[in-house]
């Protein structure tokens, strides 16, 4: 199935982490001196290097997650035991990104994913049937359609469960029995599927989703929960944004100059101030918009602005390109946001002196 497709992937819109960082993973496996847990592709120490960066022989390993190393150690240690891992936090705190990269390093594949929505059913978590085959031949192993979780059990791999808190409670309950018994029974075939060593689940959940607090205590008990925080300092957040914008721009082959540190500094400053409700120097209060203005949005704002500059501008990011991006990121179909943004422009940005003047004017023009 999809996880084994070996076609050239250069033409794919998005490469999974195991392809994107193939040579890093290969180097880590080659130079791994640690003990490798059953079903894993590399030792926990090598997984840690893959995620936080370092060296494998002569190969440079780029950091994937920038932030508290201890959290990553805890996440990896969880997966060494037979407990499942749940990453929770605000949107855009790299929950999905970390889950993908952990799966790529530990299991070699990140594509066994269940996307949680209100419409996710028990069948998405356990198995379903190919109905044409079921009608023709009755229940046979060939007619069985395994869920990504069932496939991970069979292979001793990692399944990812995205936005788990959006699922109905029956679906969450189905997961409880899988996690506690490590089997899925298929009564129609008189069979049981037992998980091989290495099987685990990495779930993610947004704390902004209403559903989160409704996750049952029984479900939460099956997981070690790790909270991913928003970046703690301006410098860290700038580093994250700079790195990811560079990677994404090169993946899309955008013919635009990378944002200057000055533009980066401005965008991240604005985001942090609106998010925290306070200016960086802590002197003034600022109102926060209704939507989430996460690191991930700063990244997409800058890549979008680069696309604008590359396609319709000079290739250099201008204040007008940035202003258009900021307006879109901050004002989310809500009149209140427009006022919040206006107030920020007049109370904070306008008073910031010459190097902010151009951006201020461009923002004012768009926000009206
Ligand atoms: N601490 C961080 N380290 C590295 N990248 C980060 C960090 N925080 C956010 N990002 C980047 O922001 C994006 C986060 O998106 P995503 O993982 O989809 O967020 P979430 O699932 O938490 O909503 C990714 O592109 C990721 O690289
Ligand atoms: Mg996510």
Coordinates of C-alpha atoms and ligand atoms in Angstrom, one line a residue:
X1 CA 0.0 0.0 0.0
X2 CA 1.0 3.6 0.0
X3 CA 3.8 3.4 2.5
X4 CA 5.7 1.1 0.2
X5 CA 5.5 3.1 -3.0
X6 CA 9.0 3.7 -4.2
X7 CA 8.4 5.9 -7.2
X8 CA 10.6 9.0 -7.7
X9 CA 9.2 11.5 -5.3
X10 CA 10.8 14.6 -6.6
X11 CA 7.6 15.4 -8.4
X12 CA 5.4 14.9 -5.4
X13 CA 4.0 18.0 -3.8
X14 CA 5.1 17.1 -0.4
X15 CA 7.7 14.6 0.6
X16 CA 7.3 12.6 3.8
X17 CA 10.0 13.1 6.4
X18 CA 11.5 9.7 5.7
X19 CA 12.2 10.7 2.1
X20 CA 13.0 14.3 2.8
X21 CA 15.7 13.3 5.3
X22 CA 16.6 10.0 3.8
X23 CA 20.4 10.5 3.8
X24 CA 20.3 11.8 7.4
X25 CA 18.4 8.7 8.5
X26 CA 20.7 6.4 6.6
X27 CA 23.8 8.0 8.2
X28 CA 22.3 7.7 11.6
X29 CA 21.5 4.1 11.1
X30 CA 25.1 3.4 9.9
X31 CA 26.8 5.1 12.8
X32 CA 24.4 4.0 15.5
X33 CA 26.3 2.5 18.4
X34 CA 23.3 2.4 20.8
X35 CA 21.1 -0.5 21.6
X36 CA 18.2 -0.7 19.2
X37 CA 14.8 -1.6 20.7
X38 CA 12.8 -4.4 19.1
X39 CA 11.0 -3.2 16.0
X40 CA 13.0 0.0 15.8
X41 CA 15.2 1.2 13.1
X42 CA 17.7 3.0 15.3
X43 CA 18.6 3.5 19.0
X44 CA 16.8 6.1 21.1
X45 CA 20.0 8.3 21.1
X46 CA 20.0 8.3 17.3
X47 CA 16.3 9.3 17.2
X48 CA 17.1 12.1 19.6
X49 CA 20.0 13.3 17.3
X50 CA 17.6 13.1 14.3
X51 CA 15.1 15.3 16.0
X52 CA 17.3 17.8 17.8
X53 CA 20.3 17.9 15.4
X54 CA 23.9 16.9 15.5
X55 CA 26.3 14.7 13.6
X56 CA 26.3 11.1 12.4
X57 CA 29.8 10.4 11.2
X58 CA 30.5 13.2 8.8
X59 CA 26.9 13.8 8.0
X60 CA 25.3 16.9 9.4
X61 CA 21.9 16.2 11.0
X62 CA 19.6 19.3 10.9
X63 CA 17.5 20.0 13.9
X64 CA 13.8 19.2 13.2
X65 CA 12.4 20.4 16.5
X66 CA 13.9 23.5 18.1
X67 CA 13.1 23.8 21.8
X68 CA 13.3 21.9 25.0
X69 CA 15.4 18.8 24.5
X70 CA 14.1 17.2 27.6
X71 CA 10.6 17.0 26.1
X72 CA 11.9 15.1 23.2
X73 CA 13.8 12.7 25.4
X74 CA 10.6 12.1 27.3
X75 CA 8.7 11.5 24.1
X76 CA 11.2 9.0 22.8
X77 CA 11.4 7.2 26.2
X78 CA 7.7 6.8 26.2
X79 CA 7.8 5.0 22.9
X80 CA 10.5 2.7 24.2
X81 CA 8.0 1.3 26.7
X82 CA 4.6 0.0 25.5
X83 CA 2.9 3.3 26.3
X84 CA 1.4 5.4 23.6
X85 CA 2.4 9.1 23.2
X86 CA 0.1 12.1 23.0
X87 CA 1.4 15.5 22.0
X88 CA -0.9 18.3 23.0
X89 CA -0.6 22.1 22.7
X90 CA -1.9 25.1 20.8
X91 CA -2.1 24.9 17.0
X92 CA 1.2 25.3 15.3
X93 CA 3.4 24.1 18.0
X94 CA 4.9 21.3 15.8
X95 CA 2.8 18.4 17.2
X96 CA 2.1 16.9 13.7
X97 CA 5.6 17.7 12.5
X98 CA 7.2 16.0 15.5
X99 CA 4.9 13.1 15.2
X100 CA 5.9 12.6 11.6
X101 CA 9.6 12.9 12.3
X102 CA 9.5 10.6 15.2
X103 CA 7.7 8.0 13.2
X104 CA 10.1 8.4 10.3
X105 CA 13.1 7.8 12.6
X106 CA 11.8 5.0 14.7
X107 CA 9.8 3.0 12.2
X108 CA 11.0 4.4 8.8
X109 CA 7.5 5.4 7.7
X110 CA 5.3 8.3 8.8
X111 CA 2.4 7.5 6.5
X112 CA 0.1 5.3 8.7
X113 CA -2.2 8.1 9.7
X114 CA -5.7 8.3 11.0
X115 CA -7.1 11.9 10.8
X116 CA -9.5 12.5 13.6
X117 CA -12.7 14.4 12.7
X118 CA -16.2 14.3 13.9
X119 CA -16.9 11.8 11.1
X120 CA -14.1 9.4 12.1
X121 CA -15.7 6.0 12.7
X122 CA -14.6 2.9 14.6
X123 CA -13.9 1.3 11.2
X124 CA -11.2 3.9 10.6
X125 CA -9.6 2.8 13.8
X126 CA -10.1 -1.0 13.4
X127 CA -10.9 -2.4 10.0
X128 CA -13.6 -2.4 7.3
X129 CA -14.5 -4.5 4.3
X130 CA -14.2 -4.2 0.6
X131 CA -17.9 -4.7 0.0
X132 CA -17.7 -6.0 -3.5
X133 CA -15.5 -8.8 -2.4
X134 CA -17.4 -9.3 0.8
X135 CA -20.6 -9.8 -1.2
X136 CA -19.0 -12.1 -3.7
X137 CA -17.0 -14.3 -1.4
X138 CA -18.1 -13.6 2.1
X139 CA -15.6 -12.5 4.7
X140 CA -12.1 -13.5 3.6
X141 CA -8.7 -12.1 4.5
X142 CA -8.5 -10.5 1.1
X143 CA -11.7 -8.6 1.6
X144 CA -10.5 -7.1 4.9
X145 CA -9.4 -3.5 4.7
X146 CA -7.1 -2.8 7.6
X147 CA -7.0 0.6 9.2
X148 CA -3.6 2.3 9.5
X149 CA -3.5 1.3 13.1
X150 CA -4.1 -2.4 12.3
X151 CA -1.3 -2.2 9.7
X152 CA 1.0 -0.7 12.3
X153 CA 0.2 -3.5 14.7
X154 CA 0.9 -6.1 12.0
X155 CA 4.2 -4.6 11.1
X156 CA 5.3 -3.5 14.6
X157 CA 5.3 0.1 13.5
X158 CA 4.0 3.4 14.5
X159 CA 0.6 4.7 13.6
X160 CA -0.2 8.4 13.9
X161 CA -3.6 9.6 15.1
X162 CA -4.1 13.3 14.3
X163 CA -6.5 15.5 16.2
X164 CA -7.7 12.7 18.3
X165 CA -9.9 14.9 20.5
X166 CA -12.1 15.7 17.6
X167 CA -13.4 12.1 17.5
X168 CA -16.6 10.9 19.0
X169 CA -16.3 8.9 22.3
X170 CA -17.1 5.5 20.7
X171 CA -14.0 6.0 18.5
X172 CA -11.9 6.9 21.5
X173 CA -13.2 3.8 23.3
X174 CA -12.2 1.6 20.4
X175 CA -8.7 2.9 20.8
X176 CA -8.7 2.2 24.5
X177 CA -9.2 -1.5 23.9
X178 CA -6.5 -1.6 21.2
X179 CA -4.0 0.2 23.5
X180 CA -4.7 -2.0 26.5
X181 CA -5.0 -5.3 24.8
X182 CA -2.6 -4.7 21.9
X183 CA -4.9 -6.9 19.7
X184 CA -7.8 -6.4 17.3
X185 CA -10.1 -9.3 17.0
X186 CA -11.9 -9.9 13.7
X187 CA -14.8 -12.2 14.7
X188 CA -15.9 -12.5 11.0
X189 CA -12.7 -14.4 10.3
X190 CA -12.4 -16.0 13.7
X191 CA -9.0 -14.3 13.9
X192 CA -7.1 -12.1 16.2
X193 CA -4.4 -9.7 15.1
X194 CA -1.7 -9.3 17.8
X195 CA 0.6 -6.4 17.7
X196 CA 4.2 -7.1 17.0
X197 CA 6.9 -5.4 19.1
X198 CA 7.6 -1.9 18.0
X199 CA 3.9 -1.1 17.7
X200 CA 2.8 2.2 19.2
X201 CA 0.6 5.2 18.5
X202 CA 1.5 8.9 18.5
X203 CA -1.6 11.0 18.9
X204 CA -1.9 14.8 18.6
X205 CA -4.6 17.0 20.1
X206 CA -5.1 20.8 20.0
X207 CA -5.8 22.5 23.4
X208 CA -7.8 25.1 21.5
X209 CA -10.3 22.4 20.4
X210 CA -13.4 22.3 22.5
X211 CA -13.3 18.5 22.5
X212 CA -10.0 18.1 24.3
X213 CA -11.2 18.2 27.8
X214 CA -13.8 15.7 26.9
X215 CA -11.3 13.0 26.3
X216 CA -12.1 10.3 28.7
X217 CA -9.9 9.7 31.7
X218 CA -9.6 6.1 30.6
X219 CA -8.2 7.2 27.2
X220 CA -5.8 9.7 28.7
X221 CA -4.5 7.1 31.1
X222 CA -3.3 5.0 28.1
X223 CA -1.1 7.8 26.9
X224 CA 1.9 9.6 28.2
X225 CA 0.9 13.2 27.6
X226 CA 3.5 15.8 26.6
X227 CA 2.7 19.4 26.2
X228 CA 4.5 21.3 23.4
X229 CA 4.8 24.9 24.3
X230 CA 4.9 27.9 22.0
X231 CA 8.6 29.0 21.6
X232 CA 9.9 30.6 24.8
X233 CA 11.9 33.4 23.4
X234 CA 11.9 35.8 20.4
X235 CA 15.2 34.4 19.3
X236 CA 14.1 30.8 19.3
X237 CA 10.9 31.6 17.4
X238 CA 13.0 33.5 14.8
X239 CA 15.3 30.6 14.5
X240 CA 12.4 28.2 13.9
X241 CA 10.7 30.5 11.4
X242 CA 13.9 31.2 9.5
X243 CA 14.9 27.5 9.2
X244 CA 11.5 26.3 8.1
X245 CA 10.9 29.1 5.6
X246 CA 14.3 28.3 4.0
X247 CA 13.4 24.6 3.7
X248 CA 9.9 25.2 2.4
X249 CA 11.0 27.9 -0.1
X250 CA 13.6 25.5 -1.5
X251 CA 11.1 22.6 -1.6
X252 CA 8.8 24.8 -3.8
X253 CA 11.8 26.2 -5.6
X254 CA 10.6 29.8 -4.9
X255 CA 12.7 32.3 -6.8
X256 CA 12.7 34.9 -4.1
X257 CA 15.3 36.1 -1.7
X258 CA 15.0 34.6 1.8
X259 CA 13.4 37.2 4.2
X260 CA 16.0 39.5 5.7
X261 CA 16.5 39.1 9.4
X262 CA 14.8 42.5 9.8
X263 CA 11.6 41.3 8.2
X264 CA 11.8 38.1 10.2
X265 CA 12.3 40.0 13.4
X266 CA 9.3 42.3 12.7
X267 CA 6.9 39.5 11.9
X268 CA 7.9 37.4 14.9
X269 CA 7.7 40.4 17.2
X270 CA 4.2 41.3 16.0
X271 CA 3.1 37.7 16.4
X272 CA 4.5 37.3 19.9
X273 CA 3.0 40.6 21.1
X274 CA -0.5 39.8 19.8
X275 CA -0.3 36.3 21.2
X276 CA 0.9 37.3 24.6
X277 CA -1.2 40.5 24.9
X278 CA 1.9 42.5 25.8
X279 CA 4.6 44.4 24.0
X280 CA 8.0 42.7 24.1
X281 CA 9.4 45.3 26.5
X282 CA 6.4 44.6 28.7
X283 CA 5.5 48.3 28.9
X284 CA 2.1 48.2 27.1
X285 CA -0.9 45.9 26.9
X286 CA -2.1 44.8 23.5
X287 CA -5.4 43.2 22.6
X288 CA -5.2 39.7 21.1
X289 CA -7.1 38.7 18.0
X290 CA -9.7 35.9 18.1
X291 CA -7.7 33.4 16.0
X292 CA -4.5 31.7 16.8
X293 CA -1.4 33.3 15.6
X294 CA 1.1 30.6 15.9
X295 CA 4.7 30.0 14.7
X296 CA 3.3 27.9 11.9
X297 CA 1.3 30.9 10.7
X298 CA 4.4 33.1 10.8
X299 CA 6.1 30.5 8.6
X300 CA 3.3 30.3 6.1
X301 CA 2.9 34.1 6.1
X302 CA 6.5 34.5 5.1
X303 CA 6.5 31.7 2.5
X304 CA 3.3 33.2 0.9
X305 CA 4.9 36.6 0.9
X306 CA 8.0 35.1 -0.8
X307 CA 5.7 33.5 -3.4
X308 CA 4.1 36.9 -4.0
X309 CA 7.4 38.6 -4.4
X310 CA 8.7 35.9 -6.7
X311 CA 5.7 35.7 -8.9
X312 CA 4.6 39.3 -9.1
X313 CA 7.3 41.4 -7.5
X314 CA 11.0 41.9 -7.9
X315 CA 11.9 38.8 -6.0
X316 CA 12.7 40.9 -2.9
X317 CA 10.2 40.9 0.0
X318 CA 8.7 44.3 0.3
X319 CA 6.7 45.9 3.1
X320 CA 3.6 45.6 0.9
X321 CA 4.1 41.8 0.5
X322 CA 4.5 41.5 4.3
X323 CA 1.5 43.7 5.0
X324 CA -0.8 41.6 2.8
X325 CA 0.4 38.5 4.6
X326 CA -0.1 40.0 8.1
X327 CA -3.6 41.2 7.3
X328 CA -4.6 37.7 6.2
X329 CA -3.0 36.0 9.2
X330 CA -4.3 38.4 11.8
X331 CA -7.7 39.4 10.6
X332 CA -9.8 36.2 10.4
X333 CA -13.3 36.9 9.1
X334 CA -14.1 38.8 12.3
X335 CA -14.7 42.6 12.5
X336 CA -13.2 42.6 16.0
X337 CA -9.9 41.4 14.6
X338 CA -9.8 44.3 12.2
X339 CA -10.1 46.7 15.2
X340 CA -7.6 44.9 17.2
X341 CA -5.1 45.1 14.4
X342 CA -5.9 48.8 13.8
X343 CA -5.3 49.5 17.5
X344 CA -2.0 47.6 17.4
X345 CA -0.9 49.6 14.3
X346 CA -1.7 52.9 15.9
X347 CA -0.8 52.3 19.5
X348 CA 2.3 50.2 19.0
X349 CA 3.7 50.0 15.6
X350 CA 3.3 53.7 14.7
X351 CA 5.4 54.7 17.7
X352 CA 8.3 52.4 16.9
X353 CA 10.4 54.7 14.8
X354 CA 11.9 54.9 11.4
X355 CA 12.6 51.2 10.6
X356 CA 9.0 50.3 11.2
X357 CA 7.6 53.2 9.2
X358 CA 7.4 51.5 5.8
X359 CA 5.6 48.4 7.2
X360 CA 3.3 50.6 9.2
X361 CA 2.2 52.5 6.2
X362 CA 1.7 49.4 4.1
X363 CA -0.4 47.8 6.8
X364 CA -2.5 50.9 7.3
X365 CA -3.3 51.1 3.7
X366 CA -4.6 47.5 3.6
X367 CA -6.5 47.6 6.9
X368 CA -8.2 50.8 5.9
Ligands
LIG1 N1 9.6 24.3 18.1 C1 9.6 24.1 16.7 N2 10.6 23.5 16.1 C2 10.7 23.3 14.8 N3 9.6 23.6 14.0 C3 8.5 24.2 14.5 C4 8.5 24.5 15.9 N4 7.3 25.0 16.2 C5 6.6 25.1 15.0 N5 7.4 24.6 14.0 C6 7.1 24.6 12.6 O1 5.7 25.0 12.4 C7 5.0 24.1 11.8 C8 4.1 23.4 12.8 O2 3.1 22.9 12.2 P1 2.3 21.6 12.8 O3 3.2 20.5 13.2 O4 1.3 21.3 11.7 O5 1.6 22.2 14.1 P2 0.5 21.5 15.0 O6 0.3 20.1 14.5 O7 1.0 21.6 16.4 O8 -0.7 22.4 14.8 C9 5.9 23.1 11.2 O9 6.3 23.5 9.9 C10 7.1 23.2 12.1 O10 8.3 23.0 11.4
LIG2 MG1 -1.4 19.2 13.7

